[in-house]
Amino acid sequence: MPLEESSGQTTALSRREFLRASGAAGLFLALSRLQLACGGSDGQEGKERFLSHFRSSAGPSYRSWEDVYRDRWTWDRVVRGTHTMTNCVSGCAWDLFVKDGLVWREEQTAPYAASRPGLPDFNPRGCQKGACAAALGVSPTRILYPLRRRGERGEGSWERISWDRALETIARKVVDTLAESGPEAVVCELGPNIGAGPNSAAPLRFFRLLGSPVTDSMAQIGDLSLGATIAFGNGHPCGSSDDWFRSSCLVLWTFNPSATRIPDAHFVNEARYGGSFVVCVAPDYNASAIHADLWVPVRPGTDAALALGLAHILVEEGLYDRRYVAEQTDLPFLVRTDTGHFLRPEDFGESGREGFYLRDEKSGEVRAAPLETLELGPLVPELEFEGSVETPQGPVPVATVFRLLRKTLEREYAPERVSALTGVSPRTLRLFAREYARRKPALILSQWGQCKFLHGDLAQRAQILLAALSGNVGRPGGGWRAGGFFAPEGFALLAMEERLDLLHLASFAVRNFFRPEEGEKRFRQGFVPGTIWHAIHGGLARVSGEREHGDRTSPRSASDSLQEALDRKWFPVHPPPGKPPKVLVSIFGNVLRHGRNPELLLRNLWPRLDLVVHVDFRMCETARWADIVLPAAFWYEKTDLKYLVSFVPYVHLGDRAVEPRGEAKPEWEIFSLLARAVAREARRRNLPPYRDIAGIERDARRLDDAFSSGGKFQPGDEERALEFVLRVSSPTRGIGLAELRERGAVRLRGTGPPGGMAGYYSDYAANDTLAPHRWFVEKKKPWPTLTRRQQFYVDHPWFLECGEALPAHKDPPSAGGDYPLVLSGGHTRWSIHAQWRDQALLLRLQRGEPAAYVNPEEARRRGIRDHDRIRVFNDLGSFVARAKLASYVRPGEVIVYHAWEPYQFPRGRSHHFVTPSPFKATNLVGDYGHLRWSYAHWEPNQVDRDTRVELERLEEAGSWS
């Protein structure tokens, strides 16, 4: 067809010539758009650079796209990078290609080696989020300058201010609050998007030296494995993902690695190719289930029943490891059947001594169980005993925990009854149980999704019981795992210690600070339990504590249990109930997105706050509701470490590839400058010293000197602070910044101290996989539980009255009301929490707006078609989303994948606005051995997977409320 030229003449082009010309033009347009996107607010400058280069060329003389690629894909330098301040439990090494001051593109690198011969290596690591992170750094939501709110909170009206004005405003309000309400009224709202270097340590250091509380976010985002805490004494059982390859039976339980652990998913597939039997337990036919040997479509909220049904088969058919159970678990311990309590020394008139008892099978005598070692010597504990024991008060009836367990399994968890509860056929149950028992080692990978059910702790306890009965816990390629993190000691010191003199630390830290119990105690002093803090100060307990949304079988409401726990001071809350916080500084998180029922936070917490500050690189939901927003440098604009997640035992460097855009600053610089501003204001007002939340005397007038450790670390010294972390931390000892810059990722030198978030408890070897809990099995060290064993019986009065002394199934609550559909969720494939949720490149891979995945039959009954706008509602309210009909979703379930920002929904109401997030009494215990509050250890999770809803179709022009 002829094309008009400017002269008015026509020129005929052949089809081949037209396609060639239009293809070249389209490619130039695409490159131009890419250049402009990389320019962000400086787009005109980028446009001129591109057009200047284009004009200087000879025009569209390229014969193919390869010619354009060769000419255009050039760079000035290559920098080692990763994605540091994002809560992704994968560490991935990338090369960042820098051109004209911009990160032009990212490319996966391959610095990893196989842990041992015969194993797959970790190469390459990465996903689609990492491959477009440079675009995220220049996205329209990027914050480039300090902003101050104009108008009402959440209105979206801002004015740009200088850094001096912003810091001065914050400092004045902080000092006002210190003088009027004390340090406990200045609160750090800490999110999970942290790293392991100076920029993550900076806010912790600031608030520690100020003496103010920091919220613990682990349970607040619903990621605390409480069942593992109960059974193992630590909720972070962790190992490397290449150890999965050593398993003969891999069970993916609430774990969908093909979608949510993309860099590690290949180990599952390679294990299957090598002969491992792969089972996927999930209500939906997800991306991992399609590659499994067996898919077990369990009804949501019935995982405990499923696990106990499998345990029934193992016990009934004698498929359990008797010797392992007798040595490693509390199942041979004697329990008084009249009181439900363990047989203890006080029953024999010996008060003040800790101990438990078992019955020796050889002699028939009752013996005290050894507590300092798991070595039994000549003892052969009897598992099936039930009878009486003579005490000074006369005979008392007793039974072993194993005997009580067997009777419970026989009575309540036969395959036919479990089938009715779970929707899984008895035939499938028996196939699953026998394959699991036959193939060793067997490994259950139950990730953090299980934590987000009210009774997720019971499901985890039942799964761990299954792993223990089969003798798999503490074996390479076996056991039960969630995930954990290795803490560089230098990071903790940088975050906590005022004096950072290396000679002082060398003599003090290793001998004293890094004893696990001492280090943990000191570290937790500055934290408050996030879920409980928000329940009190955010008003969440008014909904989450109500019996109608939670466990109706409990003899008391969760609110009553919470009040008793607070009265007994089991959980520290600063400021205390009735005394509101005044200043909230939010960093590394997005509480108004990840918080369940954020409407209550806006209604109850926000009006009490005189100042809300948010530090971030992007305008998220919490930033929208702040008074002052401070622009943080993007990951490629600062030098830091990715946190040391156990799945990949490498330390990853995120180096500064480009200068911070606009007036953004690294967090180390931000909080260094804020410390100076607070100190200046405190000196101007001559604020006297005060006691902090741990009872330590603080002086805000010298906060600048304390933060800089006597001038050793200046605001621009993030590299120096990073080198300090590398130098004094055992996982990075001997690894320098130069080596990291050369290689990008270097194998860990060790794991650091055990405990805390490092639930490893094994010797580390650089030429082997990481498998947890080997100390207990191989060295017979006692477990960190009350009984010194894997503990499956809890005789605390609250557990007894709630019927949870042993693992049990409880029906899911009707959270939100009595509605027919369960609102479930999962980690999204297209973002790491909210940080990519509004990213244009990834929105194109999905519906581009919030969607609810609905079974086609459920949709048909309600007259809902694909992509209809629907209203999802319950007693708490409603939200609107697009319906996506998906056959892989089972009837009775609706899935909304997480991380959508509330502002992406109509009227700013997300699916979390209808989530009551109930908590339960047993998770509020605080006086039972290992069941005590500690940082990232023990408190109720925020939960959302038990929410009940109904759907209705909306007309496009219709209204909703």
GROMACS .gro file of C-alpha atoms in nm, residues 23-250:
model
  228
   23GLY     CA    1   1.059  -0.340   1.240
   24ALA     CA    2   1.361  -0.110   1.257
   25ALA     CA    3   1.141   0.184   1.355
   26GLY     CA    4   0.969  -0.022   1.622
   27LEU     CA    5   1.300  -0.137   1.762
   28PHE     CA    6   1.427   0.220   1.779
   29LEU     CA    7   1.107   0.321   1.951
   30ALA     CA    8   1.142   0.037   2.201
   31LEU     CA    9   1.502   0.131   2.275
   32SER     CA   10   1.402   0.493   2.311
   33ARG     CA   11   1.126   0.401   2.557
   34LEU     CA   12   1.367   0.186   2.755
   35GLN     CA   13   1.618   0.471   2.772
   36LEU     CA   14   1.349   0.713   2.884
   37ALA     CA   15   1.221   0.467   3.145
   38CYS     CA   16   1.570   0.435   3.284
   39GLY     CA   17   1.587   0.812   3.306
   40GLY     CA   18   1.290   0.848   3.542
   41SER     CA   19   1.238   1.212   3.637
   42ASP     CA   20   1.558   1.293   3.448
   43GLY     CA   21   1.395   1.153   3.135
   44GLN     CA   22   1.461   1.462   2.921
   45GLU     CA   23   1.835   1.427   2.978
   46GLY     CA   24   1.821   1.058   2.885
   47LYS     CA   25   1.610   1.138   2.582
   48GLU     CA   26   1.861   1.396   2.459
   49ARG     CA   27   2.150   1.150   2.506
   50PHE     CA   28   1.967   0.890   2.305
   51LEU     CA   29   1.853   1.125   2.029
   52SER     CA   30   2.201   1.274   2.002
   53HIS     CA   31   2.343   0.926   1.949
   54PHE     CA   32   2.065   0.846   1.702
   55ARG     CA   33   2.117   1.167   1.498
   56SER     CA   34   2.491   1.104   1.478
   57SER     CA   35   2.431   0.762   1.326
   58ALA     CA   36   2.368   0.693   0.962
   59GLY     CA   37   2.001   0.613   1.020
   60PRO     CA   38   1.825   0.277   1.003
   61SER     CA   39   2.098   0.085   0.824
   62TYR     CA   40   2.064  -0.223   1.043
   63ARG     CA   41   1.990  -0.549   0.866
   64SER     CA   42   1.867  -0.733   1.177
   65TRP     CA   43   1.803  -0.699   1.549
   66GLU     CA   44   2.145  -0.851   1.617
   67ASP     CA   45   2.312  -0.544   1.465
   68VAL     CA   46   2.115  -0.316   1.692
   69TYR     CA   47   2.200  -0.537   1.990
   70ARG     CA   48   2.573  -0.522   1.916
   71ASP     CA   49   2.572  -0.146   1.884
   72ARG     CA   50   2.331  -0.053   2.161
   73TRP     CA   51   2.404  -0.310   2.433
   74THR     CA   52   2.733  -0.163   2.545
   75TRP     CA   53   2.828  -0.046   2.891
   76ASP     CA   54   3.076   0.160   3.087
   77ARG     CA   55   3.143  -0.089   3.368
   78VAL     CA   56   3.006  -0.397   3.544
   79VAL     CA   57   2.928  -0.399   3.917
   80ARG     CA   58   2.844  -0.693   4.144
   81GLY     CA   59   2.493  -0.662   4.279
   82THR     CA   60   2.204  -0.831   4.453
   83HIS     CA   61   1.872  -0.724   4.604
   84THR     CA   62   1.956  -0.643   4.961
   85MET     CA   63   1.663  -0.476   5.137
   86THR     CA   64   1.389  -0.703   5.012
   87ASN     CA   65   1.242  -0.987   5.214
   88CYS     CA   66   1.322  -1.257   4.961
   89VAL     CA   67   1.463  -1.574   5.113
   90SER     CA   68   1.689  -1.633   4.817
   91GLY     CA   69   2.028  -1.474   4.770
   92CYS     CA   70   2.124  -1.425   4.407
   93ALA     CA   71   2.439  -1.288   4.248
   94TRP     CA   72   2.391  -1.051   3.956
   95ASP     CA   73   2.613  -0.842   3.732
   96LEU     CA   74   2.487  -0.487   3.692
   97PHE     CA   75   2.578  -0.327   3.361
   98VAL     CA   76   2.614   0.049   3.403
   99LYS     CA   77   2.589   0.291   3.113
  100ASP     CA   78   2.576   0.672   3.133
  101GLY     CA   79   2.514   0.659   3.509
  102LEU     CA   80   2.225   0.414   3.479
  103VAL     CA   81   2.195   0.042   3.551
  104TRP     CA   82   2.127  -0.059   3.192
  105ARG     CA   83   2.049  -0.423   3.260
  106GLU     CA   84   2.104  -0.711   3.503
  107GLU     CA   85   2.252  -1.049   3.426
  108GLN     CA   86   2.273  -1.362   3.641
  109THR     CA   87   2.621  -1.478   3.732
  110ALA     CA   88   2.753  -1.821   3.826
  111PRO     CA   89   2.991  -1.791   4.123
  112TYR     CA   90   2.854  -2.097   4.301
  113ALA     CA   91   3.011  -2.440   4.330
  114ALA     CA   92   2.849  -2.772   4.419
  115SER     CA   93   2.870  -2.837   4.792
  116ARG     CA   94   3.002  -3.187   4.730
  117PRO     CA   95   3.060  -3.419   4.434
  118GLY     CA   96   2.745  -3.566   4.286
  119LEU     CA   97   2.522  -3.275   4.385
  120PRO     CA   98   2.376  -3.004   4.162
  121ASP     CA   99   2.519  -2.658   4.219
  122PHE     CA  100   2.326  -2.338   4.288
  123ASN     CA  101   2.383  -2.186   3.943
  124PRO     CA  102   2.219  -1.979   3.812
  125ARG     CA  103   2.017  -1.793   4.072
  126GLY     CA  104   1.758  -1.531   3.996
  127CYS     CA  105   1.402  -1.469   3.886
  128GLN     CA  106   1.200  -1.226   3.681
  129LYS     CA  107   1.186  -0.979   3.972
  130GLY     CA  108   1.563  -0.952   3.991
  131ALA     CA  109   1.587  -0.927   3.615
  132CYS     CA  110   1.384  -0.605   3.613
  133ALA     CA  111   1.489  -0.450   3.943
  134ALA     CA  112   1.665  -0.165   3.760
  135ALA     CA  113   1.327  -0.058   3.626
  136LEU     CA  114   1.190  -0.068   3.981
  137GLY     CA  115   1.463   0.174   4.086
  138VAL     CA  116   1.341   0.432   3.834
  139SER     CA  117   0.968   0.359   3.857
  140PRO     CA  118   0.706   0.635   3.889
  141THR     CA  119   0.661   0.551   4.258
  142ARG     CA  120   1.028   0.627   4.334
  143ILE     CA  121   1.078   0.889   4.610
  144LEU     CA  122   1.361   1.126   4.523
  145TYR     CA  123   1.332   1.405   4.781
  146PRO     CA  124   1.219   1.452   5.142
  147LEU     CA  125   0.846   1.515   5.145
  148ARG     CA  126   0.615   1.672   5.402
  149ARG     CA  127   0.242   1.614   5.410
  150ARG     CA  128   0.005   1.889   5.310
  151GLY     CA  129  -0.358   1.850   5.404
  152GLU     CA  130  -0.496   1.543   5.577
  153ARG     CA  131  -0.311   1.214   5.618
  154GLY     CA  132  -0.364   0.985   5.325
  155GLU     CA  133  -0.488   1.270   5.106
  156GLY     CA  134  -0.187   1.243   4.877
  157SER     CA  135  -0.084   1.608   4.888
  158TRP     CA  136   0.288   1.668   4.945
  159GLU     CA  137   0.549   1.940   4.941
  160ARG     CA  138   0.920   1.896   4.885
  161ILE     CA  139   1.141   2.007   5.174
  162SER     CA  140   1.515   2.005   5.238
  163TRP     CA  141   1.695   1.736   5.431
  164ASP     CA  142   1.785   1.991   5.698
  165ARG     CA  143   1.421   2.088   5.744
  166ALA     CA  144   1.306   1.725   5.751
  167LEU     CA  145   1.565   1.615   6.008
  168GLU     CA  146   1.508   1.924   6.220
  169THR     CA  147   1.132   1.862   6.226
  170ILE     CA  148   1.176   1.498   6.328
  171ALA     CA  149   1.439   1.580   6.589
  172ARG     CA  150   1.221   1.845   6.755
  173LYS     CA  151   0.929   1.606   6.789
  174VAL     CA  152   1.154   1.321   6.913
  175VAL     CA  153   1.305   1.543   7.184
  176ASP     CA  154   0.959   1.679   7.276
  177THR     CA  155   0.843   1.321   7.322
  178LEU     CA  156   1.150   1.217   7.522
  179ALA     CA  157   1.089   1.509   7.757
  180GLU     CA  158   0.714   1.467   7.792
  181SER     CA  159   0.646   1.094   7.754
  182GLY     CA  160   0.983   0.919   7.773
  183PRO     CA  161   1.173   0.710   7.517
  184GLU     CA  162   0.908   0.437   7.503
  185ALA     CA  163   0.671   0.673   7.319
  186VAL     CA  164   0.912   0.694   7.022
  187VAL     CA  165   0.864   0.368   6.832
  188CYS     CA  166   1.042   0.211   6.536
  189GLU     CA  167   0.799   0.018   6.316
  190LEU     CA  168   1.047  -0.232   6.172
  191GLY     CA  169   0.953  -0.434   5.867
  192PRO     CA  170   1.114  -0.747   5.724
  193ASN     CA  171   1.294  -0.591   5.425
  194ILE     CA  172   1.632  -0.581   5.592
  195GLY     CA  173   1.980  -0.691   5.498
  196ALA     CA  174   2.287  -0.789   5.699
  197GLY     CA  175   2.501  -0.478   5.667
  198PRO     CA  176   2.530  -0.121   5.795
  199ASN     CA  177   2.221   0.020   5.627
  200SER     CA  178   2.001  -0.230   5.808
  201ALA     CA  179   2.191  -0.192   6.134
  202ALA     CA  180   2.161   0.187   6.124
  203PRO     CA  181   1.798   0.229   6.241
  204LEU     CA  182   1.841  -0.048   6.499
  205ARG     CA  183   2.151   0.130   6.627
  206PHE     CA  184   1.971   0.464   6.639
  207PHE     CA  185   1.676   0.335   6.840
  208ARG     CA  186   1.891   0.116   7.065
  209LEU     CA  187   2.108   0.414   7.162
  210LEU     CA  188   1.801   0.634   7.196
  211GLY     CA  189   1.651   0.365   7.422
  212SER     CA  190   1.323   0.330   7.232
  213PRO     CA  191   1.127   0.017   7.132
  214VAL     CA  192   1.147  -0.159   6.795
  215THR     CA  193   0.863  -0.384   6.681
  216ASP     CA  194   0.947  -0.747   6.603
  217SER     CA  195   0.794  -0.814   6.260
  218MET     CA  196   0.837  -1.192   6.230
  219ALA     CA  197   0.498  -1.291   6.372
  220GLN     CA  198   0.341  -0.966   6.259
  221ILE     CA  199   0.381  -1.072   5.895
  222GLY     CA  200   0.265  -1.423   5.988
  223ASP     CA  201   0.599  -1.600   5.944
  224LEU     CA  202   0.673  -1.742   6.290
  225SER     CA  203   0.671  -2.123   6.294
  226LEU     CA  204   0.514  -2.167   6.637
  227GLY     CA  205   0.470  -2.542   6.597
  228ALA     CA  206   0.843  -2.577   6.541
  229THR     CA  207   0.908  -2.360   6.846
  230ILE     CA  208   0.694  -2.595   7.055
  231ALA     CA  209   0.843  -2.917   6.921
  232PHE     CA  210   1.206  -2.816   6.858
  233GLY     CA  211   1.254  -2.523   7.095
  234ASN     CA  212   1.336  -2.307   6.793
  235GLY     CA  213   1.106  -2.189   6.515
  236HIS     CA  214   1.367  -2.159   6.242
  237PRO     CA  215   1.484  -2.510   6.145
  238CYS     CA  216   1.697  -2.441   5.844
  239GLY     CA  217   1.923  -2.601   5.588
  240SER     CA  218   2.052  -2.547   5.237
  241SER     CA  219   1.834  -2.615   4.936
  242ASP     CA  220   2.091  -2.846   4.777
  243ASP     CA  221   2.032  -3.081   5.070
  244TRP     CA  222   1.686  -3.145   4.924
  245PHE     CA  223   1.861  -3.342   4.650
  246ARG     CA  224   1.973  -3.596   4.910
  247SER     CA  225   1.616  -3.681   5.006
  248SER     CA  226   1.443  -3.997   4.888
  249CYS     CA  227   1.100  -3.852   4.961
  250LEU     CA  228   1.030  -3.480   4.936
   0.00000   0.00000   0.00000
